[in-house]
Amino acid sequence: MIGNEKTEQFKILAFETSCDDTSVAIINSEFKVIVNLISSQTTHEDFGGVVPELASRLHLKNIMQLTQAALTKADLSFKDIDSIAVSVNPGLIGALLVGVSFAKSLAYSLGKPIIAVNHMLGHIYANRIENPQLEPPYLALVVSGGHTELVDFKSLDVFEIIGRTRDDAAGEAFDKISNLMGLGYPGGPIIDKIARNGDPKFHRFPRALNKKDNFDFSFSGFKTSVRNYLASNDNNFIKSHIADIAASVQQAIVDSLVSKTIAFAEKSNAKTIIVAGGVSANSLLRSEISKKGKAIGANVFFPALEYCMDNAAMIGAAAIEKYQKGEFADLSLNAFSKKGIRIL
Ligand code: KG4
Ligand code: ZN
């Protein structure tokens, strides 16, 4: 529903439960985050990845308490909230359903309008928390645990997916290789940290699909080559070079992401590049894409580190313009798990 544009100040209470983080935030119409609480589910670490049923149960256990804690921390009550925002896709369906059901019951009982937000759009809007003026046109590299997409946004409604992964997502590659190396979950932050003491040129792992004009990504062949490399060297060698191997792995993933993004930015004369999703926290990705973006005359933006990984503040940020345009959902709203960037 599109209504009249609203220009008054307002506050949005936002929920994010698409994967293994339960998060509740309150953000105002100026993109100021009043509170952003995240309860990360460490239980999954024992399994080397997220167990969907466990994730849903833990969201259910956390969400009420976290909502109360967010209001207390912000020194606000439900009557100060103007609207409720919730991520509805993509994600684990059971996990999303907890957030959506909770948000709908709150909206109904408080008589407040509800706003449906695409989780990936939330990642993109995380950039506006520090840079509220940031608007398309821009080229977005969206890199998370489930997605790797290069998207050319003319406006938020008119966009083209230039490239996407043909197999694993970039974050998934970090996570799976970290498991292969025995380093734990989630792999991205662990490899990022260990790689700081390693030599990125220690071993050259393959970069897939590196032909000019191919903007798709692929990480599964590279993952197999890491597996073969680990199997063909003895344990002592691997242990003593763990930082070098981590740095070489990180360099290979980052090279693929950066080279394709910069090549398309150069071809399309993009002046603004934004990076979004959990992998945007990667220190090497941030420095390489900034350097290479600058060299072709493009400004590169990332979310602040605290808003790179899943959080409800970004869901609230993506709901601000929807509130202003009166784009509210009704109580038949449901979660769905279709992948990708789809603007609701
Ligand atoms: O966006 P996100 O929090 O959840 C999804 O929507 O998937 O992204 C999580 C992913 C994980 O795969 C994690 O390993 C990766 O982001 N990640 C990183 C870093 N921090 C998180 N990957 C590389 N370097 C990091 N510093
Ligand atoms: Zn995410």
CSV table of N, CA, C and O in Angstrom, one decimal, residues 62-183:
chain,number,residue,atom,x,y,z
A,62,ASN,N,14.6,-16.3,23.4
A,62,ASN,CA,15.2,-15.0,23.7
A,62,ASN,C,14.4,-13.8,23.4
A,62,ASN,O,14.7,-12.7,24.0
A,63,ILE,N,13.5,-13.9,22.5
A,63,ILE,CA,12.9,-12.7,21.8
A,63,ILE,C,12.2,-11.7,22.8
A,63,ILE,O,12.4,-10.5,22.7
A,64,MET,N,11.4,-12.3,23.7
A,64,MET,CA,10.6,-11.5,24.6
A,64,MET,C,11.5,-10.7,25.6
A,64,MET,O,11.4,-9.5,25.7
A,65,GLN,N,12.5,-11.5,26.1
A,65,GLN,CA,13.4,-10.9,27.1
A,65,GLN,C,14.3,-9.8,26.4
A,65,GLN,O,14.5,-8.7,27.0
A,66,LEU,N,14.7,-10.0,25.2
A,66,LEU,CA,15.5,-9.1,24.5
A,66,LEU,C,14.7,-7.8,24.2
A,66,LEU,O,15.3,-6.7,24.2
A,67,THR,N,13.5,-8.0,23.9
A,67,THR,CA,12.6,-6.8,23.6
A,67,THR,C,12.5,-5.9,24.8
A,67,THR,O,12.6,-4.7,24.8
A,68,GLN,N,12.2,-6.6,25.9
A,68,GLN,CA,12.1,-5.8,27.2
A,68,GLN,C,13.4,-5.1,27.5
A,68,GLN,O,13.4,-4.0,27.9
A,69,ALA,N,14.5,-5.9,27.3
A,69,ALA,CA,15.9,-5.3,27.6
A,69,ALA,C,16.1,-4.1,26.7
A,69,ALA,O,16.7,-3.1,27.2
A,70,ALA,N,15.7,-4.2,25.4
A,70,ALA,CA,15.9,-3.0,24.5
A,70,ALA,C,15.2,-1.8,24.9
A,70,ALA,O,15.7,-0.7,25.0
A,71,LEU,N,13.9,-2.0,25.3
A,71,LEU,CA,13.1,-0.9,25.8
A,71,LEU,C,13.7,-0.2,27.0
A,71,LEU,O,13.8,1.0,27.2
A,72,THR,N,14.1,-1.1,28.0
A,72,THR,CA,14.7,-0.6,29.2
A,72,THR,C,16.0,0.2,28.9
A,72,THR,O,16.2,1.3,29.4
A,73,LYS,N,16.8,-0.4,28.1
A,73,LYS,CA,18.1,0.3,27.8
A,73,LYS,C,17.8,1.7,27.1
A,73,LYS,O,18.5,2.7,27.3
A,74,ALA,N,16.8,1.7,26.3
A,74,ALA,CA,16.5,3.0,25.5
A,74,ALA,C,15.7,3.9,26.4
A,74,ALA,O,15.4,5.1,26.0
A,75,ASP,N,15.2,3.4,27.6
A,75,ASP,CA,14.4,4.2,28.5
A,75,ASP,C,13.1,4.6,27.7
A,75,ASP,O,12.7,5.8,27.8
A,76,LEU,N,12.5,3.7,27.0
A,76,LEU,CA,11.3,3.9,26.3
A,76,LEU,C,10.3,2.8,26.6
A,76,LEU,O,10.6,1.8,27.2
A,77,SER,N,9.0,3.1,26.3
A,77,SER,CA,8.0,2.0,26.5
A,77,SER,C,7.3,1.8,25.1
A,77,SER,O,7.5,2.6,24.2
A,78,PHE,N,6.5,0.8,25.0
A,78,PHE,CA,5.8,0.5,23.7
A,78,PHE,C,5.1,1.7,23.2
A,78,PHE,O,5.0,1.8,21.9
A,79,LYS,N,4.5,2.6,24.0
A,79,LYS,CA,3.7,3.7,23.5
A,79,LYS,C,4.6,4.7,22.7
A,79,LYS,O,4.1,5.5,21.9
A,80,ASP,N,5.9,4.6,23.0
A,80,ASP,CA,6.8,5.6,22.2
A,80,ASP,C,7.2,5.0,20.8
A,80,ASP,O,7.9,5.7,20.1
A,81,ILE,N,6.8,3.8,20.6
A,81,ILE,CA,7.1,3.2,19.3
A,81,ILE,C,6.1,3.5,18.2
A,81,ILE,O,4.9,3.4,18.5
A,82,ASP,N,6.5,3.9,17.0
A,82,ASP,CA,5.5,4.2,16.0
A,82,ASP,C,5.2,3.1,15.1
A,82,ASP,O,4.1,3.0,14.4
A,83,SER,N,6.2,2.2,14.9
A,83,SER,CA,5.9,1.1,13.9
A,83,SER,C,6.9,-0.1,14.3
A,83,SER,O,7.9,0.1,15.0
A,84,ILE,N,6.5,-1.2,13.7
A,84,ILE,CA,7.3,-2.5,14.0
A,84,ILE,C,7.8,-3.0,12.7
A,84,ILE,O,7.0,-3.1,11.7
A,85,ALA,N,9.1,-3.3,12.6
A,85,ALA,CA,9.7,-3.8,11.4
A,85,ALA,C,10.3,-5.2,11.6
A,85,ALA,O,10.8,-5.5,12.7
A,86,VAL,N,10.2,-6.1,10.6
A,86,VAL,CA,10.7,-7.4,10.8
A,86,VAL,C,11.2,-8.0,9.5
A,86,VAL,O,10.7,-7.7,8.4
A,87,SER,N,12.3,-8.8,9.6
A,87,SER,CA,12.8,-9.4,8.4
A,87,SER,C,12.0,-10.6,8.1
A,87,SER,O,11.7,-11.4,9.0
A,88,VAL,N,11.6,-10.7,6.8
A,88,VAL,CA,10.6,-11.8,6.4
A,88,VAL,C,11.2,-12.8,5.5
A,88,VAL,O,10.7,-13.9,5.2
A,89,ASN,N,12.3,-12.5,4.8
A,89,ASN,CA,13.1,-13.4,3.9
A,89,ASN,C,14.4,-12.7,3.5
A,89,ASN,O,14.5,-11.5,3.7
A,90,PRO,N,15.4,-13.4,2.9
A,90,PRO,CA,15.5,-14.9,3.0
A,90,PRO,C,16.1,-15.3,4.3
A,90,PRO,O,16.5,-14.4,5.1
A,91,GLY,N,16.1,-16.6,4.6
A,91,GLY,CA,16.7,-17.1,5.8
A,91,GLY,C,16.1,-18.5,6.1
A,91,GLY,O,15.5,-19.1,5.3
A,92,LEU,N,16.4,-18.9,7.4
A,92,LEU,CA,15.8,-20.2,7.8
A,92,LEU,C,14.3,-20.0,8.1
A,92,LEU,O,14.0,-19.1,8.9
A,93,ILE,N,13.5,-20.8,7.5
A,93,ILE,CA,12.1,-20.5,7.6
A,93,ILE,C,11.5,-20.5,9.0
A,93,ILE,O,10.8,-19.6,9.4
A,94,GLY,N,12.0,-21.5,9.8
A,94,GLY,CA,11.5,-21.6,11.2
A,94,GLY,C,12.0,-20.4,12.0
A,94,GLY,O,11.3,-19.9,12.9
A,95,ALA,N,13.2,-20.0,11.8
A,95,ALA,CA,13.8,-18.9,12.5
A,95,ALA,C,13.1,-17.6,12.1
A,95,ALA,O,12.7,-16.8,13.0
A,96,LEU,N,12.8,-17.4,10.8
A,96,LEU,CA,12.1,-16.2,10.4
A,96,LEU,C,10.7,-16.1,11.0
A,96,LEU,O,10.2,-15.1,11.4
A,97,LEU,N,10.1,-17.3,11.1
A,97,LEU,CA,8.7,-17.4,11.6
A,97,LEU,C,8.6,-16.9,13.0
A,97,LEU,O,7.5,-16.3,13.4
A,98,VAL,N,9.6,-17.1,13.8
A,98,VAL,CA,9.5,-16.7,15.2
A,98,VAL,C,9.5,-15.1,15.2
A,98,VAL,O,8.6,-14.6,15.9
A,99,GLY,N,10.4,-14.5,14.5
A,99,GLY,CA,10.4,-13.0,14.4
A,99,GLY,C,9.1,-12.5,13.9
A,99,GLY,O,8.5,-11.5,14.4
A,100,VAL,N,8.6,-13.1,12.8
A,100,VAL,CA,7.4,-12.6,12.1
A,100,VAL,C,6.2,-12.7,13.0
A,100,VAL,O,5.4,-11.8,13.2
A,101,SER,N,6.1,-13.9,13.6
A,101,SER,CA,4.9,-14.1,14.5
A,101,SER,C,4.9,-13.2,15.7
A,101,SER,O,3.9,-12.6,16.1
A,102,PHE,N,6.1,-13.0,16.3
A,102,PHE,CA,6.2,-12.1,17.4
A,102,PHE,C,5.9,-10.7,17.0
A,102,PHE,O,5.1,-10.0,17.7
A,103,ALA,N,6.5,-10.2,15.9
A,103,ALA,CA,6.2,-8.9,15.5
A,103,ALA,C,4.8,-8.6,15.1
A,103,ALA,O,4.2,-7.6,15.5
A,104,LYS,N,4.1,-9.6,14.5
A,104,LYS,CA,2.7,-9.5,14.2
A,104,LYS,C,1.8,-9.4,15.4
A,104,LYS,O,0.9,-8.6,15.5
A,105,SER,N,2.2,-10.2,16.5
A,105,SER,CA,1.3,-10.2,17.7
A,105,SER,C,1.5,-8.8,18.4
A,105,SER,O,0.5,-8.3,18.9
A,106,LEU,N,2.8,-8.3,18.4
A,106,LEU,CA,3.0,-7.0,19.0
A,106,LEU,C,2.2,-5.9,18.2
A,106,LEU,O,1.5,-5.1,18.8
A,107,ALA,N,2.3,-6.0,16.9
A,107,ALA,CA,1.7,-4.9,16.1
A,107,ALA,C,0.2,-5.0,16.3
A,107,ALA,O,-0.5,-3.9,16.5
A,108,TYR,N,-0.4,-6.2,16.4
A,108,TYR,CA,-1.8,-6.3,16.6
A,108,TYR,C,-2.2,-5.8,18.0
A,108,TYR,O,-3.2,-5.0,18.1
A,109,SER,N,-1.5,-6.2,19.0
A,109,SER,CA,-1.9,-5.8,20.4
A,109,SER,C,-1.7,-4.4,20.7
A,109,SER,O,-2.4,-3.8,21.4
A,110,LEU,N,-0.6,-3.8,20.0
A,110,LEU,CA,-0.4,-2.4,20.3
A,110,LEU,C,-1.1,-1.4,19.3
A,110,LEU,O,-1.0,-0.2,19.5
A,111,GLY,N,-1.6,-2.0,18.3
A,111,GLY,CA,-2.3,-1.2,17.2
A,111,GLY,C,-1.3,-0.4,16.4
A,111,GLY,O,-1.6,0.7,16.0
A,112,LYS,N,-0.1,-0.9,16.2
A,112,LYS,CA,0.9,-0.2,15.4
A,112,LYS,C,1.1,-0.9,14.0
A,112,LYS,O,1.0,-2.1,13.9
A,113,PRO,N,1.4,-0.1,13.0
A,113,PRO,CA,1.6,-0.7,11.7
A,113,PRO,C,2.9,-1.5,11.6
A,113,PRO,O,3.9,-1.2,12.3
A,114,ILE,N,2.9,-2.5,10.8
A,114,ILE,CA,4.0,-3.5,10.7
A,114,ILE,C,4.6,-3.3,9.3
A,114,ILE,O,3.9,-3.1,8.3
A,115,ILE,N,6.0,-3.4,9.2
A,115,ILE,CA,6.7,-3.2,7.9
A,115,ILE,C,7.5,-4.5,7.7
A,115,ILE,O,8.3,-4.9,8.6
A,116,ALA,N,7.4,-5.1,6.5
A,116,ALA,CA,8.1,-6.3,6.1
A,116,ALA,C,9.4,-5.8,5.4
A,116,ALA,O,9.4,-5.0,4.6
A,117,VAL,N,10.6,-6.5,5.8
A,117,VAL,CA,11.9,-6.1,5.3
A,117,VAL,C,12.6,-7.3,4.8
A,117,VAL,O,12.7,-8.3,5.4
A,118,ASN,N,13.1,-7.2,3.6
A,118,ASN,CA,14.0,-8.2,3.0
A,118,ASN,C,15.4,-8.1,3.8
A,118,ASN,O,16.0,-7.0,3.8
A,119,HIS,N,15.8,-9.2,4.3
A,119,HIS,CA,17.1,-9.3,5.1
A,119,HIS,C,18.3,-8.7,4.3
A,119,HIS,O,19.1,-8.0,4.9
A,120,MET,N,18.4,-9.0,3.0
A,120,MET,CA,19.5,-8.6,2.2
A,120,MET,C,19.4,-7.0,2.0
A,120,MET,O,20.4,-6.3,2.0
A,121,LEU,N,18.2,-6.5,1.8
A,121,LEU,CA,18.0,-5.1,1.7
A,121,LEU,C,18.5,-4.4,3.1
A,121,LEU,O,19.0,-3.4,3.1
A,122,GLY,N,18.2,-5.1,4.2
A,122,GLY,CA,18.6,-4.7,5.5
A,122,GLY,C,20.2,-4.5,5.5
A,122,GLY,O,20.7,-3.5,5.9
A,123,HIS,N,20.9,-5.5,5.0
A,123,HIS,CA,22.4,-5.4,4.9
A,123,HIS,C,22.8,-4.2,4.1
A,123,HIS,O,23.7,-3.5,4.5
A,124,ILE,N,22.1,-3.9,3.0
A,124,ILE,CA,22.5,-2.8,2.2
A,124,ILE,C,22.2,-1.5,3.0
A,124,ILE,O,23.1,-0.6,3.0
A,125,TYR,N,21.1,-1.4,3.7
A,125,TYR,CA,20.7,-0.2,4.5
A,125,TYR,C,21.6,0.0,5.7
A,125,TYR,O,21.7,1.1,6.3
A,126,ALA,N,22.4,-1.1,6.1
A,126,ALA,CA,23.3,-0.9,7.2
A,126,ALA,C,24.3,0.2,6.9
A,126,ALA,O,24.8,0.9,7.8
A,127,ASN,N,24.6,0.4,5.6
A,127,ASN,CA,25.5,1.4,5.2
A,127,ASN,C,24.9,2.8,5.5
A,127,ASN,O,25.7,3.8,5.7
A,128,ARG,N,23.6,3.0,5.6
A,128,ARG,CA,23.0,4.3,5.8
A,128,ARG,C,23.0,4.7,7.3
A,128,ARG,O,22.7,5.9,7.6
A,129,ILE,N,23.4,3.8,8.2
A,129,ILE,CA,23.4,4.2,9.6
A,129,ILE,C,24.5,5.2,9.8
A,129,ILE,O,24.3,6.2,10.5
A,130,GLU,N,25.7,5.0,9.2
A,130,GLU,CA,26.7,5.9,9.3
A,130,GLU,C,26.7,7.0,8.2
A,130,GLU,O,27.2,8.1,8.3
A,131,ASN,N,26.1,6.6,7.1
A,131,ASN,CA,26.0,7.6,5.9
A,131,ASN,C,24.6,7.7,5.4
A,131,ASN,O,24.2,7.2,4.4
A,132,PRO,N,23.7,8.4,6.2
A,132,PRO,CA,22.3,8.5,5.9
A,132,PRO,C,22.0,9.0,4.5
A,132,PRO,O,21.0,8.8,3.9
A,133,GLN,N,23.0,9.8,3.9
A,133,GLN,CA,22.7,10.4,2.6
A,133,GLN,C,23.0,9.4,1.4
A,133,GLN,O,22.7,9.7,0.3
A,134,LEU,N,23.5,8.2,1.7
A,134,LEU,CA,23.9,7.3,0.7
A,134,LEU,C,22.7,6.7,-0.1
A,134,LEU,O,21.9,5.9,0.5
A,135,GLU,N,22.6,7.1,-1.3
A,135,GLU,CA,21.4,6.6,-2.1
A,135,GLU,C,21.9,6.1,-3.5
A,135,GLU,O,23.0,6.6,-3.9
A,136,PRO,N,21.2,5.2,-4.2
A,136,PRO,CA,21.6,4.8,-5.5
A,136,PRO,C,21.6,6.0,-6.4
A,136,PRO,O,21.0,7.0,-6.1
A,137,PRO,N,22.3,6.0,-7.6
A,137,PRO,CA,23.0,4.8,-8.1
A,137,PRO,C,24.2,4.3,-7.4
A,137,PRO,O,25.0,5.2,-7.0
A,138,TYR,N,24.3,3.0,-7.2
A,138,TYR,CA,25.6,2.5,-6.7
A,138,TYR,C,25.7,1.0,-7.1
A,138,TYR,O,24.7,0.4,-7.4
A,139,LEU,N,26.9,0.5,-7.1
A,139,LEU,CA,27.2,-0.9,-7.3
A,139,LEU,C,27.3,-1.6,-5.9
A,139,LEU,O,28.1,-1.1,-5.1
A,140,ALA,N,26.5,-2.6,-5.7
A,140,ALA,CA,26.6,-3.2,-4.3
A,140,ALA,C,27.1,-4.6,-4.4
A,140,ALA,O,26.7,-5.5,-5.2
A,141,LEU,N,28.2,-4.9,-3.6
A,141,LEU,CA,28.7,-6.2,-3.5
A,141,LEU,C,28.1,-6.8,-2.2
A,141,LEU,O,28.4,-6.3,-1.1
A,142,VAL,N,27.2,-7.7,-2.3
A,142,VAL,CA,26.5,-8.3,-1.1
A,142,VAL,C,27.0,-9.6,-0.8
A,142,VAL,O,26.9,-10.6,-1.6
A,143,VAL,N,27.7,-9.7,0.3
A,143,VAL,CA,28.5,-10.9,0.6
A,143,VAL,C,28.2,-11.4,2.1
A,143,VAL,O,28.6,-10.8,3.0
A,144,SER,N,27.4,-12.5,2.2
A,144,SER,CA,27.1,-13.0,3.5
A,144,SER,C,27.3,-14.5,3.6
A,144,SER,O,28.0,-15.1,2.7
A,145,GLY,N,26.7,-15.1,4.6
A,145,GLY,CA,26.9,-16.6,4.7
A,145,GLY,C,26.1,-17.3,3.7
A,145,GLY,O,26.4,-18.5,3.4
A,146,GLY,N,25.0,-16.7,3.2
A,146,GLY,CA,24.2,-17.4,2.2
A,146,GLY,C,24.1,-16.8,0.8
A,146,GLY,O,23.6,-17.3,-0.1
A,147,HIS,N,24.7,-15.6,0.7
A,147,HIS,CA,24.6,-14.8,-0.6
A,147,HIS,C,25.9,-14.2,-1.0
A,147,HIS,O,26.7,-13.8,-0.2
A,148,THR,N,26.1,-14.2,-2.3
A,148,THR,CA,27.2,-13.5,-2.9
A,148,THR,C,26.7,-12.9,-4.2
A,148,THR,O,26.5,-13.7,-5.2
A,149,GLU,N,26.4,-11.6,-4.2
A,149,GLU,CA,25.8,-11.0,-5.4
A,149,GLU,C,26.4,-9.7,-5.7
A,149,GLU,O,26.7,-8.9,-4.7
A,150,LEU,N,26.6,-9.4,-7.0
A,150,LEU,CA,27.0,-8.1,-7.4
A,150,LEU,C,25.8,-7.4,-8.1
A,150,LEU,O,25.3,-7.9,-9.1
A,151,VAL,N,25.3,-6.4,-7.5
A,151,VAL,CA,24.0,-5.8,-7.9
A,151,VAL,C,24.2,-4.3,-8.3
A,151,VAL,O,24.8,-3.5,-7.5
A,152,ASP,N,23.8,-4.0,-9.5
A,152,ASP,CA,23.9,-2.6,-10.0
A,152,ASP,C,22.5,-1.9,-9.8
A,152,ASP,O,21.5,-2.2,-10.4
A,153,PHE,N,22.5,-1.1,-8.7
A,153,PHE,CA,21.3,-0.4,-8.4
A,153,PHE,C,21.2,1.0,-9.1
A,153,PHE,O,22.1,1.8,-8.9
A,154,LYS,N,20.2,1.1,-10.0
A,154,LYS,CA,20.0,2.4,-10.6
A,154,LYS,C,19.1,3.2,-9.6
A,154,LYS,O,19.4,4.4,-9.3
A,155,SER,N,18.1,2.5,-9.0
A,155,SER,CA,17.4,3.1,-7.8
A,155,SER,C,17.1,1.8,-7.0
A,155,SER,O,17.4,0.7,-7.4
A,156,LEU,N,16.4,2.0,-5.9
A,156,LEU,CA,16.1,0.8,-5.1
A,156,LEU,C,15.1,-0.2,-5.7
A,156,LEU,O,15.1,-1.3,-5.4
A,157,ASP,N,14.3,0.4,-6.7
A,157,ASP,CA,13.4,-0.5,-7.4
A,157,ASP,C,13.9,-1.0,-8.7
A,157,ASP,O,13.5,-2.0,-9.2
A,158,VAL,N,14.9,-0.3,-9.2
A,158,VAL,CA,15.4,-0.7,-10.6
A,158,VAL,C,16.8,-1.1,-10.4
A,158,VAL,O,17.7,-0.3,-10.1
A,159,PHE,N,17.0,-2.4,-10.5
A,159,PHE,CA,18.4,-2.9,-10.2
A,159,PHE,C,18.6,-4.2,-11.1
A,159,PHE,O,17.6,-4.8,-11.5
A,160,GLU,N,19.9,-4.5,-11.3
A,160,GLU,CA,20.2,-5.7,-12.2
A,160,GLU,C,21.2,-6.5,-11.4
A,160,GLU,O,22.2,-5.9,-10.9
A,161,ILE,N,21.0,-7.8,-11.3
A,161,ILE,CA,22.0,-8.6,-10.7
A,161,ILE,C,23.0,-9.0,-11.7
A,161,ILE,O,22.7,-9.7,-12.7
A,162,ILE,N,24.2,-8.4,-11.6
A,162,ILE,CA,25.3,-8.6,-12.6
A,162,ILE,C,26.0,-9.9,-12.4
A,162,ILE,O,26.4,-10.5,-13.4
A,163,GLY,N,26.1,-10.4,-11.2
A,163,GLY,CA,26.8,-11.7,-11.0
A,163,GLY,C,26.4,-12.3,-9.7
A,163,GLY,O,25.9,-11.5,-8.8
A,164,ARG,N,26.4,-13.6,-9.6
A,164,ARG,CA,26.1,-14.2,-8.3
A,164,ARG,C,26.9,-15.5,-8.2
A,164,ARG,O,27.5,-15.9,-9.2
A,165,THR,N,27.0,-16.1,-7.0
A,165,THR,CA,27.8,-17.3,-6.9
A,165,THR,C,27.1,-18.5,-7.6
A,165,THR,O,25.8,-18.6,-7.6
A,166,ARG,N,27.8,-19.3,-8.2
A,166,ARG,CA,27.3,-20.5,-8.8
A,166,ARG,C,27.2,-21.7,-7.8
A,166,ARG,O,26.6,-22.7,-8.1
A,167,ASP,N,27.8,-21.5,-6.7
A,167,ASP,CA,27.8,-22.6,-5.7
A,167,ASP,C,27.8,-22.1,-4.3
A,167,ASP,O,26.8,-21.6,-3.8
A,168,ASP,N,29.0,-22.1,-3.6
A,168,ASP,CA,29.0,-21.5,-2.2
A,168,ASP,C,29.0,-20.0,-2.2
A,168,ASP,O,29.5,-19.4,-3.1
A,169,ALA,N,28.5,-19.5,-1.1
A,169,ALA,CA,28.6,-18.0,-0.9
A,169,ALA,C,30.0,-17.8,-0.3
A,169,ALA,O,30.6,-18.7,0.2
A,170,ALA,N,30.4,-16.5,-0.3
A,170,ALA,CA,31.8,-16.2,0.2
A,170,ALA,C,31.9,-16.5,1.7
A,170,ALA,O,32.9,-17.1,2.1
A,171,GLY,N,30.9,-16.1,2.4
A,171,GLY,CA,31.0,-16.4,3.9
A,171,GLY,C,31.0,-17.9,4.1
A,171,GLY,O,31.6,-18.4,5.0
A,172,GLU,N,30.2,-18.6,3.3
A,172,GLU,CA,30.1,-20.1,3.4
A,172,GLU,C,31.5,-20.7,3.1
A,172,GLU,O,31.9,-21.7,3.8
A,173,ALA,N,32.2,-20.1,2.1
A,173,ALA,CA,33.5,-20.6,1.8
A,173,ALA,C,34.5,-20.4,3.0
A,173,ALA,O,35.2,-21.3,3.4
A,174,PHE,N,34.4,-19.2,3.6
A,174,PHE,CA,35.2,-19.0,4.8
A,174,PHE,C,34.9,-20.0,5.9
A,174,PHE,O,35.7,-20.6,6.6
A,175,ASP,N,33.5,-20.3,6.1
A,175,ASP,CA,33.1,-21.2,7.2
A,175,ASP,C,33.5,-22.6,6.9
A,175,ASP,O,34.0,-23.3,7.9
A,176,LYS,N,33.3,-23.1,5.7
A,176,LYS,CA,33.7,-24.5,5.4
A,176,LYS,C,35.2,-24.7,5.4
A,176,LYS,O,35.6,-25.7,5.9
A,177,ILE,N,35.9,-23.8,4.9
A,177,ILE,CA,37.4,-23.9,5.0
A,177,ILE,C,37.9,-23.9,6.4
A,177,ILE,O,38.8,-24.6,6.8
A,178,SER,N,37.4,-23.0,7.2
A,178,SER,CA,37.8,-22.9,8.6
A,178,SER,C,37.5,-24.3,9.3
A,178,SER,O,38.4,-24.8,10.0
A,179,ASN,N,36.4,-24.9,8.9
A,179,ASN,CA,36.1,-26.3,9.5
A,179,ASN,C,37.1,-27.3,9.0
A,179,ASN,O,37.6,-28.1,9.8
A,180,LEU,N,37.5,-27.2,7.7
A,180,LEU,CA,38.5,-28.1,7.2
A,180,LEU,C,39.8,-27.9,7.9
A,180,LEU,O,40.6,-28.9,8.1
A,181,MET,N,40.1,-26.7,8.2
A,181,MET,CA,41.4,-26.4,8.9
A,181,MET,C,41.3,-26.6,10.4
A,181,MET,O,42.3,-26.4,11.1
A,182,GLY,N,40.2,-27.0,10.9
A,182,GLY,CA,40.0,-27.3,12.3
A,182,GLY,C,40.0,-26.0,13.1
A,182,GLY,O,40.4,-26.0,14.3
A,183,LEU,N,39.6,-24.9,12.6
A,183,LEU,CA,39.7,-23.6,13.3
A,183,LEU,C,38.4,-23.2,14.0
A,183,LEU,O,38.4,-22.3,14.8
